[in-house]
CSV table of C-alpha atoms and ligand atoms in Angstrom, one decimal:
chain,number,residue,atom,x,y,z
A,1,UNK,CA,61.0,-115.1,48.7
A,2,UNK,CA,63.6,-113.0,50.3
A,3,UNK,CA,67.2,-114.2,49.3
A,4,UNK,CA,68.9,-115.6,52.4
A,5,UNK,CA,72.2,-113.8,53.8
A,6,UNK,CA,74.9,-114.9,55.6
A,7,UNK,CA,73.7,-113.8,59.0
A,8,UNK,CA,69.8,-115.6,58.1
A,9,UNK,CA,70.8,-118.5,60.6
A,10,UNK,CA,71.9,-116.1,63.5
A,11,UNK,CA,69.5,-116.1,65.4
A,12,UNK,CA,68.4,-120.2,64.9
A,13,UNK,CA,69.5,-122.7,67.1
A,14,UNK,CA,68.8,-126.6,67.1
A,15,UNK,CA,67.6,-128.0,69.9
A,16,UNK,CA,67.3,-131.5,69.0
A,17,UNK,CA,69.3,-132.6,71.9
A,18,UNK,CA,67.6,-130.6,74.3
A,19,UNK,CA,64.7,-132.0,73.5
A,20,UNK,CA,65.9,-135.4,74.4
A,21,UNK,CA,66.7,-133.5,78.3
A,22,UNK,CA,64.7,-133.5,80.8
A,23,UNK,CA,62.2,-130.3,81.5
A,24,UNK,CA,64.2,-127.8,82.9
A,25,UNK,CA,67.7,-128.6,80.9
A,26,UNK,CA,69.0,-125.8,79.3
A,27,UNK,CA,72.2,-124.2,77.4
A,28,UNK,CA,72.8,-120.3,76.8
A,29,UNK,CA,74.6,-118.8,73.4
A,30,UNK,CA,76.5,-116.0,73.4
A,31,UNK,CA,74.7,-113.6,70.1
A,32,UNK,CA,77.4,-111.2,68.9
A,33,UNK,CA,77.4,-108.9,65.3
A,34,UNK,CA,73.9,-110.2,63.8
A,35,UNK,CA,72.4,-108.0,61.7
A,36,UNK,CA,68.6,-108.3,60.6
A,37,UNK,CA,66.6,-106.5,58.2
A,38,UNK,CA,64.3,-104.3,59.7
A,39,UNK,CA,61.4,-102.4,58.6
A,40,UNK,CA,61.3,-99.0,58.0
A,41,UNK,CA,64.2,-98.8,60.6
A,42,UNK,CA,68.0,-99.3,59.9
A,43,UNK,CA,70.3,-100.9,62.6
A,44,UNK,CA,73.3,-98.7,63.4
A,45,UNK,CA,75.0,-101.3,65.9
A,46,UNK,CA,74.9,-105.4,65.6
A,47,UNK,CA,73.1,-107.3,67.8
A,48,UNK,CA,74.5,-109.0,70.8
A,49,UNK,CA,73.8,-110.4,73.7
A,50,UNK,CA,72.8,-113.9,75.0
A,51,UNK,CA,70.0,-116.6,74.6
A,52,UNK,CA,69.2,-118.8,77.5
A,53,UNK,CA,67.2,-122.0,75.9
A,54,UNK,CA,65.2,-124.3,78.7
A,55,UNK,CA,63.7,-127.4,77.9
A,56,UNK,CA,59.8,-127.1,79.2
A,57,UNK,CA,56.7,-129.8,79.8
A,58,UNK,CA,55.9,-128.7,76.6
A,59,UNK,CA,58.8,-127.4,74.2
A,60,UNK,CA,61.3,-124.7,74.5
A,61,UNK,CA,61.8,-121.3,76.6
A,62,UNK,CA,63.9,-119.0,74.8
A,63,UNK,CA,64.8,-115.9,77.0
A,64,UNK,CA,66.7,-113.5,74.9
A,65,UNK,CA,68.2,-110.2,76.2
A,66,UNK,CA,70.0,-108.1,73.8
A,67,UNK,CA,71.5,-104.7,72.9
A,68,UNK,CA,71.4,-102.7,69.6
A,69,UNK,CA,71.3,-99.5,68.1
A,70,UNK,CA,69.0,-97.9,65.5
A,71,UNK,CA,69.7,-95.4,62.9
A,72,UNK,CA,67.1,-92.1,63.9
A,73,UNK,CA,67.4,-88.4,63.8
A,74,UNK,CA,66.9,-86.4,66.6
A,75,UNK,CA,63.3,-85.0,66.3
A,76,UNK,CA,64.3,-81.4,67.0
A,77,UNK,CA,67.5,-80.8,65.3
A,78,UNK,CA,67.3,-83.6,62.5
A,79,UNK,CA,70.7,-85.1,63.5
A,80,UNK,CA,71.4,-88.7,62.7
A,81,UNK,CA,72.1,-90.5,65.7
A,82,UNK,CA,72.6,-93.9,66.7
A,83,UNK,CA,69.8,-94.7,69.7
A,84,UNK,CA,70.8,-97.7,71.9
A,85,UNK,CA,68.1,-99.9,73.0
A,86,UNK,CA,67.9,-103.4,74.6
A,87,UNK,CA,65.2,-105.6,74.5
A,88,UNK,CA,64.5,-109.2,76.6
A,89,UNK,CA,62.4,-111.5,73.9
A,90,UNK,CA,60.4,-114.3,76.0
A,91,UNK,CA,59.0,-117.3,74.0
A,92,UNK,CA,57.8,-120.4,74.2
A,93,UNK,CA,58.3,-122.8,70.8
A,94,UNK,CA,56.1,-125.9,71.2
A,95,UNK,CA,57.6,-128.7,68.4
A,96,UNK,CA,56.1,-129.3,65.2
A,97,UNK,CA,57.7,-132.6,64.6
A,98,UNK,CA,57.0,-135.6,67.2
A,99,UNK,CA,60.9,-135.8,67.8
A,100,UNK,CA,60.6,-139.9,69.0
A,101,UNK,CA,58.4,-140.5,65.5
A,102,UNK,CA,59.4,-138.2,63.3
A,103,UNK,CA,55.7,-137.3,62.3
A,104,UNK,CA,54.2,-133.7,62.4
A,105,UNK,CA,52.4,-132.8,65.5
A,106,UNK,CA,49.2,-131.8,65.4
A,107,UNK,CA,48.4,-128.1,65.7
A,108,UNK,CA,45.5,-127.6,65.2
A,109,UNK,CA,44.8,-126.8,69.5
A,110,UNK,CA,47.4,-124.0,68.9
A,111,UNK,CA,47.7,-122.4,65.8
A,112,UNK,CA,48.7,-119.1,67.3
A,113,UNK,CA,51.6,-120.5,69.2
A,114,UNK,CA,55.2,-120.5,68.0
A,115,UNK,CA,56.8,-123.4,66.4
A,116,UNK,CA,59.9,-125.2,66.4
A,117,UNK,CA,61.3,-125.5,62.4
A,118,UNK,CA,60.7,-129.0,60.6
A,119,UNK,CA,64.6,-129.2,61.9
A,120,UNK,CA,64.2,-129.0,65.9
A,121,UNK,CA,65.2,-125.1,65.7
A,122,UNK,CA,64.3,-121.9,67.4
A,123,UNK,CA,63.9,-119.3,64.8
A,124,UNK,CA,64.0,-115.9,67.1
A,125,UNK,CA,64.3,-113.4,64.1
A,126,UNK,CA,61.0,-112.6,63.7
A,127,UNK,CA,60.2,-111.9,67.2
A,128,UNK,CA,63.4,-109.8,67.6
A,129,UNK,CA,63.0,-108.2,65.3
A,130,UNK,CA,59.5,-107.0,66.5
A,131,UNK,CA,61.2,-106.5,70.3
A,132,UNK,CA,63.2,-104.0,68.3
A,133,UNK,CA,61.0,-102.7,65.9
A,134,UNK,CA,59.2,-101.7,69.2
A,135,UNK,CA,61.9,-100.2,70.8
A,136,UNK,CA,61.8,-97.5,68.4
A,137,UNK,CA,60.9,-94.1,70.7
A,138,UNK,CA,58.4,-92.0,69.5
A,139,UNK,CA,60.5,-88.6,69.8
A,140,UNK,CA,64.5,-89.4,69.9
A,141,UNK,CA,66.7,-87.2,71.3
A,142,UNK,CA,70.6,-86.2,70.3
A,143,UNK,CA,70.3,-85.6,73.8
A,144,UNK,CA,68.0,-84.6,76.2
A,145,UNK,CA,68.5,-81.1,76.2
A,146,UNK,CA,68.9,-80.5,72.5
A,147,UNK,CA,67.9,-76.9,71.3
A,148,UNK,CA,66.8,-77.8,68.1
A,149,UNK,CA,66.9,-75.7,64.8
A,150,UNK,CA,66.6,-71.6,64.8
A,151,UNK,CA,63.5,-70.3,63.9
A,152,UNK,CA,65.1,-67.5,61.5
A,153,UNK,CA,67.9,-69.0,60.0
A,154,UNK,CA,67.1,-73.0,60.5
A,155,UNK,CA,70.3,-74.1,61.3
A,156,UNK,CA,70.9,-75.8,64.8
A,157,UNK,CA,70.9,-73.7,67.9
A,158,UNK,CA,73.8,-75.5,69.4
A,159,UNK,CA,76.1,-74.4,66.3
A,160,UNK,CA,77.1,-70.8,65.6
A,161,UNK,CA,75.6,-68.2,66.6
A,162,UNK,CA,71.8,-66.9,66.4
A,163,UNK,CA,71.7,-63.7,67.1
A,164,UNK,CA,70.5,-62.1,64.3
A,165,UNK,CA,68.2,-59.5,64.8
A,166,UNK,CA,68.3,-56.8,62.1
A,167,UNK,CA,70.3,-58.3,59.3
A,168,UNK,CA,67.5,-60.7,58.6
A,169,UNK,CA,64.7,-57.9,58.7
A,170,UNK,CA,63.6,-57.1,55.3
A,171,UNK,CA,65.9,-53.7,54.3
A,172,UNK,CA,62.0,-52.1,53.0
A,173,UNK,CA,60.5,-52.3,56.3
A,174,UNK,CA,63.5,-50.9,58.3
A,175,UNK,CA,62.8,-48.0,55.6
A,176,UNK,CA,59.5,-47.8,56.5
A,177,UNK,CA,60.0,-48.0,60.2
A,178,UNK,CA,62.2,-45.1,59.7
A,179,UNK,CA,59.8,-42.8,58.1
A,180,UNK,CA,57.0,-43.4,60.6
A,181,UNK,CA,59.2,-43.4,63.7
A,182,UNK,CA,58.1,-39.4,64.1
A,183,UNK,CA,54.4,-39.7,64.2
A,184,UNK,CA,54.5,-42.6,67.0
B,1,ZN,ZN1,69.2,-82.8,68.5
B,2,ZN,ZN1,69.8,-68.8,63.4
């Protein structure tokens, strides 16, 4: 068990009286400053954005599109950087309690498809937080034409300067470069 914070029930909402709508009902949240664990990854920006929730044949639609940013370093020059990325999430929760009886329903059909709580709620954290574990790129950039680090003194290209030729070269071979210089 993972303690619960205040921001657990962000992304939940209770649609008990949607349920009662007919298909096609819906209501829209605005999401604003939620912050999720993630794994391996670090949010550097909230969440926010919007939920549309629509009462189907069958359960709810949740439509999600939202805006973040995660905490990477640029893969060439090892500066942190905050990468923005926005996901849409698209699911559909089927209930798990009969809502008129009270009883749970059977799932046995569907075991694979997502589920309202016990309570009547959507519970989008999880599949947010895979939209945005999946957002991650592969190779982020500080920007698209970063230099990266200098291949003789490390340090980044687009800071200082790099020309350094001969005060890196080891003082023995410029010696030695010197004393065969008259037999090339
Ligand atoms: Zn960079
Ligand atoms: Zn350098």
């Amino acid at each position: 068990m993972t303690s619960r914070g205040p921001d657990d029930d962000a992304l939940t909402w209770n649609v008990a009286g949607l349920l009662a709508d007919p298909p096609g009902s819906e209501r829209a949240y605005p999401i604003d400053g939620v912050r999720i664990e993630l794994d391996d990854l670090r949010l550097a920006a909230p969440i926010a954005g919007r939920v549309r929730l629509q009462r189907t044949n069958r359960g709810i639609l949740a439509t999600a599109d939202l805006r973040a940013a995660l905490a990477l370093e640029c893969s060439r020059c090892l500066r942190e950087i905050d990468y923005p990325v926005e996901v849409q999430v698209v699911e559909e929760f089927l209930p798990s309690i009969d809502l008129s009886t009270g009883k749970p329903v059977p799932t046995g059909d569907e075991p694979d498809a997502l589920r309202l709580t016990d309570h009547h709620e959507v519970d989008l954290e999880t599949p947010v937080r895979e939209a945005i574990q999946l957002a991650e790129p592969i190779a982020p950039l500080c920007r698209p034409d970063c230099p990266g680090l200098c291949i003789v003194c490390g340090g980044r290209l687009d800071e200082g300067t790099h020309d350094h030729p001969d005060d890196d070269i080891d003082p023995r071979l410029e010696a030695l470069r010197a004393f065969r210089a008259p037999d090339d």
